[in-house]
mmCIF file with all atom_site columns, C-alpha atoms and ligand atoms in Angstrom:
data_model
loop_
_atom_site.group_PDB
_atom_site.id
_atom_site.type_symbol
_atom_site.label_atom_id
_atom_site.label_alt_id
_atom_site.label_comp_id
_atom_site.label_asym_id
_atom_site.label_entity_id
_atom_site.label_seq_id
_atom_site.pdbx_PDB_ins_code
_atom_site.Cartn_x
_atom_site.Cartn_y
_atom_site.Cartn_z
_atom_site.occupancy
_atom_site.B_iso_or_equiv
_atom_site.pdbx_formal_charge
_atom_site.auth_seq_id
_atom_site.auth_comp_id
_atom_site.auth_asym_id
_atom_site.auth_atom_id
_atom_site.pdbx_PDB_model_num
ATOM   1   C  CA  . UNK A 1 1   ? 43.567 158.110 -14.513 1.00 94.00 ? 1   UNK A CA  1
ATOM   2   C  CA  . UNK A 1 2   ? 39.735 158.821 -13.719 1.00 96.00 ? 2   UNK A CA  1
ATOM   3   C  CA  . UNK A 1 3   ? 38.553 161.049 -16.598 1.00 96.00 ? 3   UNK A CA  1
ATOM   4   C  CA  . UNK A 1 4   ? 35.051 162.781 -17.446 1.00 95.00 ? 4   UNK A CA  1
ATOM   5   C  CA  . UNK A 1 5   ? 36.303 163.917 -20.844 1.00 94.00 ? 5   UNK A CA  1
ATOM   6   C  CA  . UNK A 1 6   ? 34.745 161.649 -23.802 1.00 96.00 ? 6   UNK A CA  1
ATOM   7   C  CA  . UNK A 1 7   ? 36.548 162.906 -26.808 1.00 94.00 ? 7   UNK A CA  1
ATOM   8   C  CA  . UNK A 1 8   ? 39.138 159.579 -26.481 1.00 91.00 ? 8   UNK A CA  1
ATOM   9   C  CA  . UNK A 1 9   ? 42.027 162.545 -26.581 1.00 92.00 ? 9   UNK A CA  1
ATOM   10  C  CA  . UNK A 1 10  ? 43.919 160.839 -23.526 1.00 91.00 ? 10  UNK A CA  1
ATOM   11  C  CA  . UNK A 1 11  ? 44.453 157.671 -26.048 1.00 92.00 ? 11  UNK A CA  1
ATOM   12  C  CA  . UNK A 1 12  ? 45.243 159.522 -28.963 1.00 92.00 ? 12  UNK A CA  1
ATOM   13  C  CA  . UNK A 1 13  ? 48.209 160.804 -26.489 1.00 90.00 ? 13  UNK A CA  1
ATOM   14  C  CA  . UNK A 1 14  ? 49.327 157.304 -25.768 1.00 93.00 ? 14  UNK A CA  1
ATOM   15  C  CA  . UNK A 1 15  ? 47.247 157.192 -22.212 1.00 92.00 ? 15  UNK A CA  1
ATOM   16  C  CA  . UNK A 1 16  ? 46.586 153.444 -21.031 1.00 94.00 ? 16  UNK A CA  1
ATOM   17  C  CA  . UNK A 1 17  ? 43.241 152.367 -22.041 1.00 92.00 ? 17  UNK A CA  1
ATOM   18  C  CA  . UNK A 1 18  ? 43.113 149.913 -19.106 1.00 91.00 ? 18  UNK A CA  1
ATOM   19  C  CA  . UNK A 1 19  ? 44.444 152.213 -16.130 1.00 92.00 ? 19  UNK A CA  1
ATOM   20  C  CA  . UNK A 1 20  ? 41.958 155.179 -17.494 1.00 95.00 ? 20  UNK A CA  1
ATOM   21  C  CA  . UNK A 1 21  ? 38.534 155.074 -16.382 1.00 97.00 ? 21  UNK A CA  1
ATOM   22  C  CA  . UNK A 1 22  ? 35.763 156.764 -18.242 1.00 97.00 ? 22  UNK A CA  1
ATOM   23  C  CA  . UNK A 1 23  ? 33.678 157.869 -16.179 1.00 96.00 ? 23  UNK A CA  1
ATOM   24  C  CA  . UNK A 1 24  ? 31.456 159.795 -18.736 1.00 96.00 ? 24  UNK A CA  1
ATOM   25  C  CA  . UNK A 1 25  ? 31.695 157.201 -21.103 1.00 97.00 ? 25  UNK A CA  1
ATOM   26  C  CA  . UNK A 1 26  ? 33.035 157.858 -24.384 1.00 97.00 ? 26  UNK A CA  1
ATOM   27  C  CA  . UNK A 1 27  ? 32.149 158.957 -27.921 1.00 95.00 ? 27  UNK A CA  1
ATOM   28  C  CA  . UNK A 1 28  ? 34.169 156.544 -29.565 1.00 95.00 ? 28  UNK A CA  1
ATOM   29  C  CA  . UNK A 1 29  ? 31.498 153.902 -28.762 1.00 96.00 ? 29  UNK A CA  1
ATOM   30  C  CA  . UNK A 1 30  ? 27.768 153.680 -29.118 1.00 97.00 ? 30  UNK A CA  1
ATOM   31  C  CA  . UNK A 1 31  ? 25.376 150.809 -27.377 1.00 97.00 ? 31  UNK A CA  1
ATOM   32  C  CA  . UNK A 1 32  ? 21.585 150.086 -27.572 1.00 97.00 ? 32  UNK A CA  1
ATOM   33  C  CA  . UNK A 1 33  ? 19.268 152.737 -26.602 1.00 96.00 ? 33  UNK A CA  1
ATOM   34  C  CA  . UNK A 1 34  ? 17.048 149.930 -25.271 1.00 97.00 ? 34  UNK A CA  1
ATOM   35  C  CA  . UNK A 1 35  ? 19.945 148.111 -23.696 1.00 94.00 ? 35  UNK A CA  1
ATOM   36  C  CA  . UNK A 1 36  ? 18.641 145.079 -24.745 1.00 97.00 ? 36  UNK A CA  1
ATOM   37  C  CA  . UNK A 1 37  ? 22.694 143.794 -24.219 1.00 95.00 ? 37  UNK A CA  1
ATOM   38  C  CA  . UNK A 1 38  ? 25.701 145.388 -22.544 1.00 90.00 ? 38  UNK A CA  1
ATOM   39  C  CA  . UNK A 1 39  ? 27.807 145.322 -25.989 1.00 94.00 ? 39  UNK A CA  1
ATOM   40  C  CA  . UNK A 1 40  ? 29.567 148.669 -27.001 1.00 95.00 ? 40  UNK A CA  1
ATOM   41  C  CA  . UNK A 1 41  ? 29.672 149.534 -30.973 1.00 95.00 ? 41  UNK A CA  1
ATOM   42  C  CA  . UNK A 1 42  ? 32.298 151.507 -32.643 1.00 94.00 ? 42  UNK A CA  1
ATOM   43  C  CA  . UNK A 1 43  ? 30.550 155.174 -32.657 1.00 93.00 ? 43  UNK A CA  1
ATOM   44  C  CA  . UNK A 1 44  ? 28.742 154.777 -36.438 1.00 92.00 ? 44  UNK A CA  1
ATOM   45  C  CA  . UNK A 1 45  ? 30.572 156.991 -38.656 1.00 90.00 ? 45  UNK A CA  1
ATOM   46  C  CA  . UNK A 1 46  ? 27.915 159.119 -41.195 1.00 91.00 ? 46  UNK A CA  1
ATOM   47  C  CA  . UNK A 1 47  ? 29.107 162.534 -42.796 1.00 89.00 ? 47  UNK A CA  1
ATOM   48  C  CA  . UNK A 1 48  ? 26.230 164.629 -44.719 1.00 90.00 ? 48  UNK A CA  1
ATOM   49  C  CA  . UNK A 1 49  ? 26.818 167.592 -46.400 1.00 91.00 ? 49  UNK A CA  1
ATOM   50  C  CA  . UNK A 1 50  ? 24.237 170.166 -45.554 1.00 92.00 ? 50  UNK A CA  1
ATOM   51  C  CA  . UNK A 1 51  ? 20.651 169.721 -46.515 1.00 91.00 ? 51  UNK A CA  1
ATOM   52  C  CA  . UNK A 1 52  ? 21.519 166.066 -47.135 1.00 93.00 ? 52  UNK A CA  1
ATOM   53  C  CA  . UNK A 1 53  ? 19.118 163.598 -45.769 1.00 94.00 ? 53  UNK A CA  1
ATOM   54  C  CA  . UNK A 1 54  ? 19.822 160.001 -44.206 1.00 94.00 ? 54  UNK A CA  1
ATOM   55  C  CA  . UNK A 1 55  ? 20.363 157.187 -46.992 1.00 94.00 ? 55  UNK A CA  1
ATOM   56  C  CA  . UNK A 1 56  ? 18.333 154.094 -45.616 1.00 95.00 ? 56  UNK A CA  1
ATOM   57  C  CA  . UNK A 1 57  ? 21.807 152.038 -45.312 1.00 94.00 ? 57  UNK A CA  1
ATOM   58  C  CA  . UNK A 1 58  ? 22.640 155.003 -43.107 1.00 94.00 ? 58  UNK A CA  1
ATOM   59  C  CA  . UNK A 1 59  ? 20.191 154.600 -41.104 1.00 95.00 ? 59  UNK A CA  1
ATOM   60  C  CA  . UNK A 1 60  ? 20.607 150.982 -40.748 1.00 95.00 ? 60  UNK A CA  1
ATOM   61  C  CA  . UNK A 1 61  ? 24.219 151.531 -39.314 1.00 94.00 ? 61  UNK A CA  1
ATOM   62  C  CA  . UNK A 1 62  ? 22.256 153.554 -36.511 1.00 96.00 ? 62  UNK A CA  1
ATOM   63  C  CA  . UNK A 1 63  ? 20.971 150.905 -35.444 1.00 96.00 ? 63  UNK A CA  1
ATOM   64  C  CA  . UNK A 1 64  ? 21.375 147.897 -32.659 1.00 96.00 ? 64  UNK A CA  1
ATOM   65  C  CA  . UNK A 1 65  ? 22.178 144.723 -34.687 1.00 94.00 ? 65  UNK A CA  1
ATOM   66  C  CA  . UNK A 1 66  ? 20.402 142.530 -31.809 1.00 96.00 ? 66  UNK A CA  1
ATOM   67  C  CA  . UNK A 1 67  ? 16.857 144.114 -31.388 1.00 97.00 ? 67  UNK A CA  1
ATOM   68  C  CA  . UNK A 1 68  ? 16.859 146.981 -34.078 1.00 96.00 ? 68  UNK A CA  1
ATOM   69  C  CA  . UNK A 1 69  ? 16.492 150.229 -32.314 1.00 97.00 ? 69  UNK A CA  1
ATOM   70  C  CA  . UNK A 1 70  ? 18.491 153.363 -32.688 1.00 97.00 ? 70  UNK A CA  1
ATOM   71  C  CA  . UNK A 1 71  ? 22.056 153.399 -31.107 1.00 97.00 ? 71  UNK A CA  1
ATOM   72  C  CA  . UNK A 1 72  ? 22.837 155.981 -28.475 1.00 97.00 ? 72  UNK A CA  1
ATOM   73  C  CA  . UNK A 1 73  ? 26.290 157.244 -27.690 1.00 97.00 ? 73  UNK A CA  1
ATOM   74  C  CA  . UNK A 1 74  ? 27.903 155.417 -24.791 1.00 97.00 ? 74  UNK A CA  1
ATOM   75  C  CA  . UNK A 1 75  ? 28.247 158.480 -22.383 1.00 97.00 ? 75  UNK A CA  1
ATOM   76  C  CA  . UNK A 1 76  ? 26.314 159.725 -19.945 1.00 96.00 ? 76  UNK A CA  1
ATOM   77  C  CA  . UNK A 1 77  ? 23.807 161.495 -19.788 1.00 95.00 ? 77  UNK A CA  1
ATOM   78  C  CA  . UNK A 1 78  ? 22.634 164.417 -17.541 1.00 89.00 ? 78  UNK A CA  1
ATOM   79  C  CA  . UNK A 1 79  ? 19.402 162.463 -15.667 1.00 92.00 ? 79  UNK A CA  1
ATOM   80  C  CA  . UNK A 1 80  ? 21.429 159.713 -16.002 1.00 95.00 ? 80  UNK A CA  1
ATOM   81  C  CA  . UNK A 1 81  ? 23.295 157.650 -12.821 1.00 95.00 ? 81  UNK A CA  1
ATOM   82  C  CA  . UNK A 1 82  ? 26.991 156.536 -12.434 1.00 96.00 ? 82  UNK A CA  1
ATOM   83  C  CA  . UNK A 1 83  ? 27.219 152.587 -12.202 1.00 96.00 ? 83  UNK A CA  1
ATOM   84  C  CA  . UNK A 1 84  ? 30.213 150.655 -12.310 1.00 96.00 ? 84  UNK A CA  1
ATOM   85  C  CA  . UNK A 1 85  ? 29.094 148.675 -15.411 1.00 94.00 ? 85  UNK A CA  1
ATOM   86  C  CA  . UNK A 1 86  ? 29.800 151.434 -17.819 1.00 95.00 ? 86  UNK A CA  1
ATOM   87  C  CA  . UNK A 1 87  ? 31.214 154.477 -16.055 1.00 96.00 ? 87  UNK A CA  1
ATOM   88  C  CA  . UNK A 1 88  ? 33.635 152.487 -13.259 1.00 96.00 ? 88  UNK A CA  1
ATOM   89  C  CA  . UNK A 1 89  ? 31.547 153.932 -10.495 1.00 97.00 ? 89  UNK A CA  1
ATOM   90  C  CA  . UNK A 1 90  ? 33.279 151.391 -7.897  1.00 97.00 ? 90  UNK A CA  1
ATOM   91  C  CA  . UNK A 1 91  ? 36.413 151.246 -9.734  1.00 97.00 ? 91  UNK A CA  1
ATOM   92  C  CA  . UNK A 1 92  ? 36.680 154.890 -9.191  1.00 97.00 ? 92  UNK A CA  1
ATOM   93  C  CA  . UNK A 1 93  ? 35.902 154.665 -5.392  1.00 97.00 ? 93  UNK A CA  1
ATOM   94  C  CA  . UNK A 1 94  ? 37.974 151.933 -4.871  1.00 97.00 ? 94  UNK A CA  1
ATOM   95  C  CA  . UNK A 1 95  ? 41.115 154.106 -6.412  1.00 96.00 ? 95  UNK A CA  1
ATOM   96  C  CA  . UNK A 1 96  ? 40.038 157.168 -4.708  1.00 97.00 ? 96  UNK A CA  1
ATOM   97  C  CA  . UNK A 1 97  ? 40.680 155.431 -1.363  1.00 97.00 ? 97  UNK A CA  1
ATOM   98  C  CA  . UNK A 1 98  ? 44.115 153.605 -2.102  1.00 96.00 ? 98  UNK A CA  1
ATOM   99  C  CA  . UNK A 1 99  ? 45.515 157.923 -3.775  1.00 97.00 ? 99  UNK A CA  1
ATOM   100 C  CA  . UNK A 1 100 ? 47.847 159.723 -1.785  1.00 96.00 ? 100 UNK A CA  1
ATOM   101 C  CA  . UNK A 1 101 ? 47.951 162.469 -4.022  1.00 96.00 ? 101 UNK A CA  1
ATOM   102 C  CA  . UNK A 1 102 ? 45.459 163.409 -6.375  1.00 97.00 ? 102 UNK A CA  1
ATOM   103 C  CA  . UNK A 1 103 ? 45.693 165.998 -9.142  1.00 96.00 ? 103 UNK A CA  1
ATOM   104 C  CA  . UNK A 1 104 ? 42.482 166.879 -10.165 1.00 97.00 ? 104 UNK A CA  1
ATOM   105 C  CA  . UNK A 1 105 ? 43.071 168.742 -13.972 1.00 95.00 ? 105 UNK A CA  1
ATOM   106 C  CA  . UNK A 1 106 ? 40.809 170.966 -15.597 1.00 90.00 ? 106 UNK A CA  1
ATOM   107 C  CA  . UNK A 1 107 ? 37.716 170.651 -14.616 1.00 89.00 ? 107 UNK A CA  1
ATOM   108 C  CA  . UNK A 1 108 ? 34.934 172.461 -13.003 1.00 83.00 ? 108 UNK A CA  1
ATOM   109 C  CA  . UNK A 1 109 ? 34.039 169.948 -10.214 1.00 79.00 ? 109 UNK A CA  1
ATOM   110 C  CA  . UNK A 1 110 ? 30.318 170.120 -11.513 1.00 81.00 ? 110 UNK A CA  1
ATOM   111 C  CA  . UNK A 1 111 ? 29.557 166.589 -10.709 1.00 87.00 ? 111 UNK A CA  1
ATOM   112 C  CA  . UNK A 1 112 ? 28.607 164.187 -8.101  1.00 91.00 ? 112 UNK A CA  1
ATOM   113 C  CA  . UNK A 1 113 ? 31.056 161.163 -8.717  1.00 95.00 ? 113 UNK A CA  1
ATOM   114 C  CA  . UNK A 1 114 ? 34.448 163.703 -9.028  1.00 95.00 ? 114 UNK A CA  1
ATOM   115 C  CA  . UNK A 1 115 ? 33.401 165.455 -6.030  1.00 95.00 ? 115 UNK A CA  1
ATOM   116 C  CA  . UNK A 1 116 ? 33.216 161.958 -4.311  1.00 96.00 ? 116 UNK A CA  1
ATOM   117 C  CA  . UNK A 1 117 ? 36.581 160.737 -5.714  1.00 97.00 ? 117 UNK A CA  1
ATOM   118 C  CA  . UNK A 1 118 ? 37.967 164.150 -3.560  1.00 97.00 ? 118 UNK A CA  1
ATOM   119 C  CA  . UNK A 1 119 ? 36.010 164.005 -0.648  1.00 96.00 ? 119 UNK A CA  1
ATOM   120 C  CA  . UNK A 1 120 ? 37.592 160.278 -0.355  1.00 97.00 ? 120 UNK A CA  1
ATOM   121 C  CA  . UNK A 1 121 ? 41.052 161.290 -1.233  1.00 97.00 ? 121 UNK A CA  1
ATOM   122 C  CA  . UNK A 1 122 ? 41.048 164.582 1.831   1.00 96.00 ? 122 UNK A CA  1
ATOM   123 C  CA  . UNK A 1 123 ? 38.746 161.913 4.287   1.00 96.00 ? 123 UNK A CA  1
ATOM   124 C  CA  . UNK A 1 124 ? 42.081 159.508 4.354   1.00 95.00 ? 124 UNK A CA  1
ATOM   125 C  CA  . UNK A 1 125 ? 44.451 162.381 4.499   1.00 95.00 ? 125 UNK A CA  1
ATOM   126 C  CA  . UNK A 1 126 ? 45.853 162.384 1.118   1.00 97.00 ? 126 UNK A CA  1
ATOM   127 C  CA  . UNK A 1 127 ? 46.451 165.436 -0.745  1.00 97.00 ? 127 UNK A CA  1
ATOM   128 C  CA  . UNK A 1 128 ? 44.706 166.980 -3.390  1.00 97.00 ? 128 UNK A CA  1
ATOM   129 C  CA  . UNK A 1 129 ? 46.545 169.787 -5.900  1.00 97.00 ? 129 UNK A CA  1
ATOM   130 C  CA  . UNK A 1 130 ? 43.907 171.068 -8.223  1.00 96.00 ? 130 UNK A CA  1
ATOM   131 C  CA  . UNK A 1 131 ? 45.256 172.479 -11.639 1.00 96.00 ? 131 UNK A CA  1
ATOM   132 C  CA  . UNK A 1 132 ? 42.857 175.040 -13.238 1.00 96.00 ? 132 UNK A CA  1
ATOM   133 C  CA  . UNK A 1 133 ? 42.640 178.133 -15.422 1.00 95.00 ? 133 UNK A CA  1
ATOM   134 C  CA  . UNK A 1 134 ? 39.970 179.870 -12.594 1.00 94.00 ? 134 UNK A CA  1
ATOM   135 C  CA  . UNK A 1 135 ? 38.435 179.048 -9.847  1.00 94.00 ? 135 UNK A CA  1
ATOM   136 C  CA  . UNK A 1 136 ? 36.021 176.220 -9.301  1.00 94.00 ? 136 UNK A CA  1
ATOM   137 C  CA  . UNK A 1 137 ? 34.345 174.125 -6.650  1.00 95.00 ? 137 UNK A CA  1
ATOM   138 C  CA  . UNK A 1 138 ? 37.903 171.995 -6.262  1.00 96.00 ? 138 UNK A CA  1
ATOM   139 C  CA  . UNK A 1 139 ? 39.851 174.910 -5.695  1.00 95.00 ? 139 UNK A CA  1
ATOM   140 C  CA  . UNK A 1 140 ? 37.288 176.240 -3.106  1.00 96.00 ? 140 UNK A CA  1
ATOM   141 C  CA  . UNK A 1 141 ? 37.634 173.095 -1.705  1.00 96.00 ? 141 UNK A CA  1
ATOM   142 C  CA  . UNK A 1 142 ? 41.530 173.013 -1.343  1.00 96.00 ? 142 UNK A CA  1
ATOM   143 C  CA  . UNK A 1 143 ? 41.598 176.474 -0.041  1.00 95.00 ? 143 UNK A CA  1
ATOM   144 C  CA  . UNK A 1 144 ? 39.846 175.203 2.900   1.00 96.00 ? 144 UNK A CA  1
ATOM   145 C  CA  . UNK A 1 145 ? 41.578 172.001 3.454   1.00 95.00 ? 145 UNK A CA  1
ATOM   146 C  CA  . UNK A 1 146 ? 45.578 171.842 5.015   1.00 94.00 ? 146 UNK A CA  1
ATOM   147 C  CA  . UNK A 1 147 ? 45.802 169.314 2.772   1.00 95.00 ? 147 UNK A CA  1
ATOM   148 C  CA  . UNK A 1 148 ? 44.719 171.298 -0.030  1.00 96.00 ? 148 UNK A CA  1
ATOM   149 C  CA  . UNK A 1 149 ? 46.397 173.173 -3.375  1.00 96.00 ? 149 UNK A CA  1
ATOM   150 C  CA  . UNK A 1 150 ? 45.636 174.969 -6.039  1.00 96.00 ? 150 UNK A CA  1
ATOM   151 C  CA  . UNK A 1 151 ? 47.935 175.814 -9.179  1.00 95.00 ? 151 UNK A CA  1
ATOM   152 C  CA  . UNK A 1 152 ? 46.265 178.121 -11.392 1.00 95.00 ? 152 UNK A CA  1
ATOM   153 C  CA  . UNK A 1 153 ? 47.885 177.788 -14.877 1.00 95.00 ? 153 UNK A CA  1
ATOM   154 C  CA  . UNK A 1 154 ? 47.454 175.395 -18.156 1.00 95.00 ? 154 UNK A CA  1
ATOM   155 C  CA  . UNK A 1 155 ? 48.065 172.109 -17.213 1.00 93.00 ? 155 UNK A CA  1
ATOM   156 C  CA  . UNK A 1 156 ? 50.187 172.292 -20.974 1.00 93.00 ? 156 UNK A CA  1
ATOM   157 C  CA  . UNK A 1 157 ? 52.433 174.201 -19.074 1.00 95.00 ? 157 UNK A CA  1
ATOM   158 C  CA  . UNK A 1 158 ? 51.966 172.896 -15.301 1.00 95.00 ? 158 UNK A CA  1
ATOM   159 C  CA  . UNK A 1 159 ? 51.958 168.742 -15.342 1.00 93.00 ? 159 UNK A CA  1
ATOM   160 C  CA  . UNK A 1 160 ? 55.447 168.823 -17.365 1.00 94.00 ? 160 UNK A CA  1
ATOM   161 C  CA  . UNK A 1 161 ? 56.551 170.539 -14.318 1.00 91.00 ? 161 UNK A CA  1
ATOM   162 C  CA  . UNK A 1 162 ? 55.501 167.655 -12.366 1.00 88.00 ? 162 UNK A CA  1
ATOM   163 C  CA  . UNK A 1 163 ? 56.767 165.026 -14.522 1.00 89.00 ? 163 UNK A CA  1
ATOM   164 C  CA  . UNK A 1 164 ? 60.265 166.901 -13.911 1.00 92.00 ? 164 UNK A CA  1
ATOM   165 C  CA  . UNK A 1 165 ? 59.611 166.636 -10.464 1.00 89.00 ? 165 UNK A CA  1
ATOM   166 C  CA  . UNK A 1 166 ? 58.705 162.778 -10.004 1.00 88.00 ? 166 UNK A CA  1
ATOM   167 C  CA  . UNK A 1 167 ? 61.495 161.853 -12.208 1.00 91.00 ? 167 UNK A CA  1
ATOM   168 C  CA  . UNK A 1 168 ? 64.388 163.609 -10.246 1.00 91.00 ? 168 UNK A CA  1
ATOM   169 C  CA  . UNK A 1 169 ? 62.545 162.023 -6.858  1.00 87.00 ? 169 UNK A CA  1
ATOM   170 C  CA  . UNK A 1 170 ? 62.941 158.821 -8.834  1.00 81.00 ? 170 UNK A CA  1
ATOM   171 C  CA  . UNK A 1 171 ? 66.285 158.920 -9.269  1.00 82.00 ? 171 UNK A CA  1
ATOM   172 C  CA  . UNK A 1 172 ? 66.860 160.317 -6.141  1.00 76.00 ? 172 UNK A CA  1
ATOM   173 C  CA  . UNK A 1 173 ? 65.711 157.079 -4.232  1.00 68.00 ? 173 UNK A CA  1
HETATM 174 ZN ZN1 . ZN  B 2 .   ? 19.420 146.300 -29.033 1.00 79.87 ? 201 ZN  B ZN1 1
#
């Protein structure tokens, strides 16, 4: 699975942290803000009521234990590039070119690295089905590919559908 979301949900469903790639990064981590290593932090954990100001432990726990500057979260940002370091930039590619079918879920296509990923996929002749509430640059893409479909539904109500359908082609081998 190649995912921009970064709210960790896919895990908390039981998704496999090592065949998901996070290509936004994820909130559930923080790192350096002056990189000064490539370690990832559990995302620091500080509740304030309103009004309340920053306790100077608190603001310790915002910051690197190597160098001393502030943590950032570990997603990305919007001047910021893909890389394969953090974000499986090549990872991504790499998967892209090895998909037969590709369901792209619930998402607006806004970006350059999921735009590649589908470009890839229609390039080798795989197939794309894009699963959306409205229309969006993936299903304007599909329209205009034979290759190309669009479901427009919830994907709560569409991907069990699909799960139905790989399992009887299972068994049907
Ligand atoms: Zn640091």
């Amino acid at each position: 699975m190649i995912t921009q979301n970064v709210d960790g949900l896919h895990f908390k469903a039981g998704t496999s942290r090592e065949k998901t790639y996070l290509i936004h990064g994820t909130l559930e981590k923080a790192r350096c803000g002056k990189e000064c290593s490539n370690e990832l932090y559990s995302y620091p954990e500080i509740f304030l009521d309103k009004g309340q100001e920053l306790t100077k432990d608190q603001i310790e726990i915002l910051k690197c234990k190597k160098c001393g500057h502030f943590l950032r979260p570990h997603v990305l940002w919007f001047d910021e590039r893909y890389n394969e370091k953090y974000f499986k930039l090549d990872s991504s590619m790499r998967t892209a070119k090895e998909t037969g079918l590709l369901l792209i879920v619930g998402t607006s296509g806004a970006t350059n690295l999921p735009q590649r990923i589908v470009e890839s996929v229609l390039s080798r002749q795989g197939i794309i089905i894009d699963i959306n509430l409205k229309e969006n640059y993936f299903s304007e893409v599909a329209d205009k590919k034979k290759n190309g479909y669009t479901l427009t539904g919830k994907s709560s109500d569409i991907l069990p559908e699909f799960v139905e359908l790989f399992k009887k082609l299972d068994t049907a081998k």
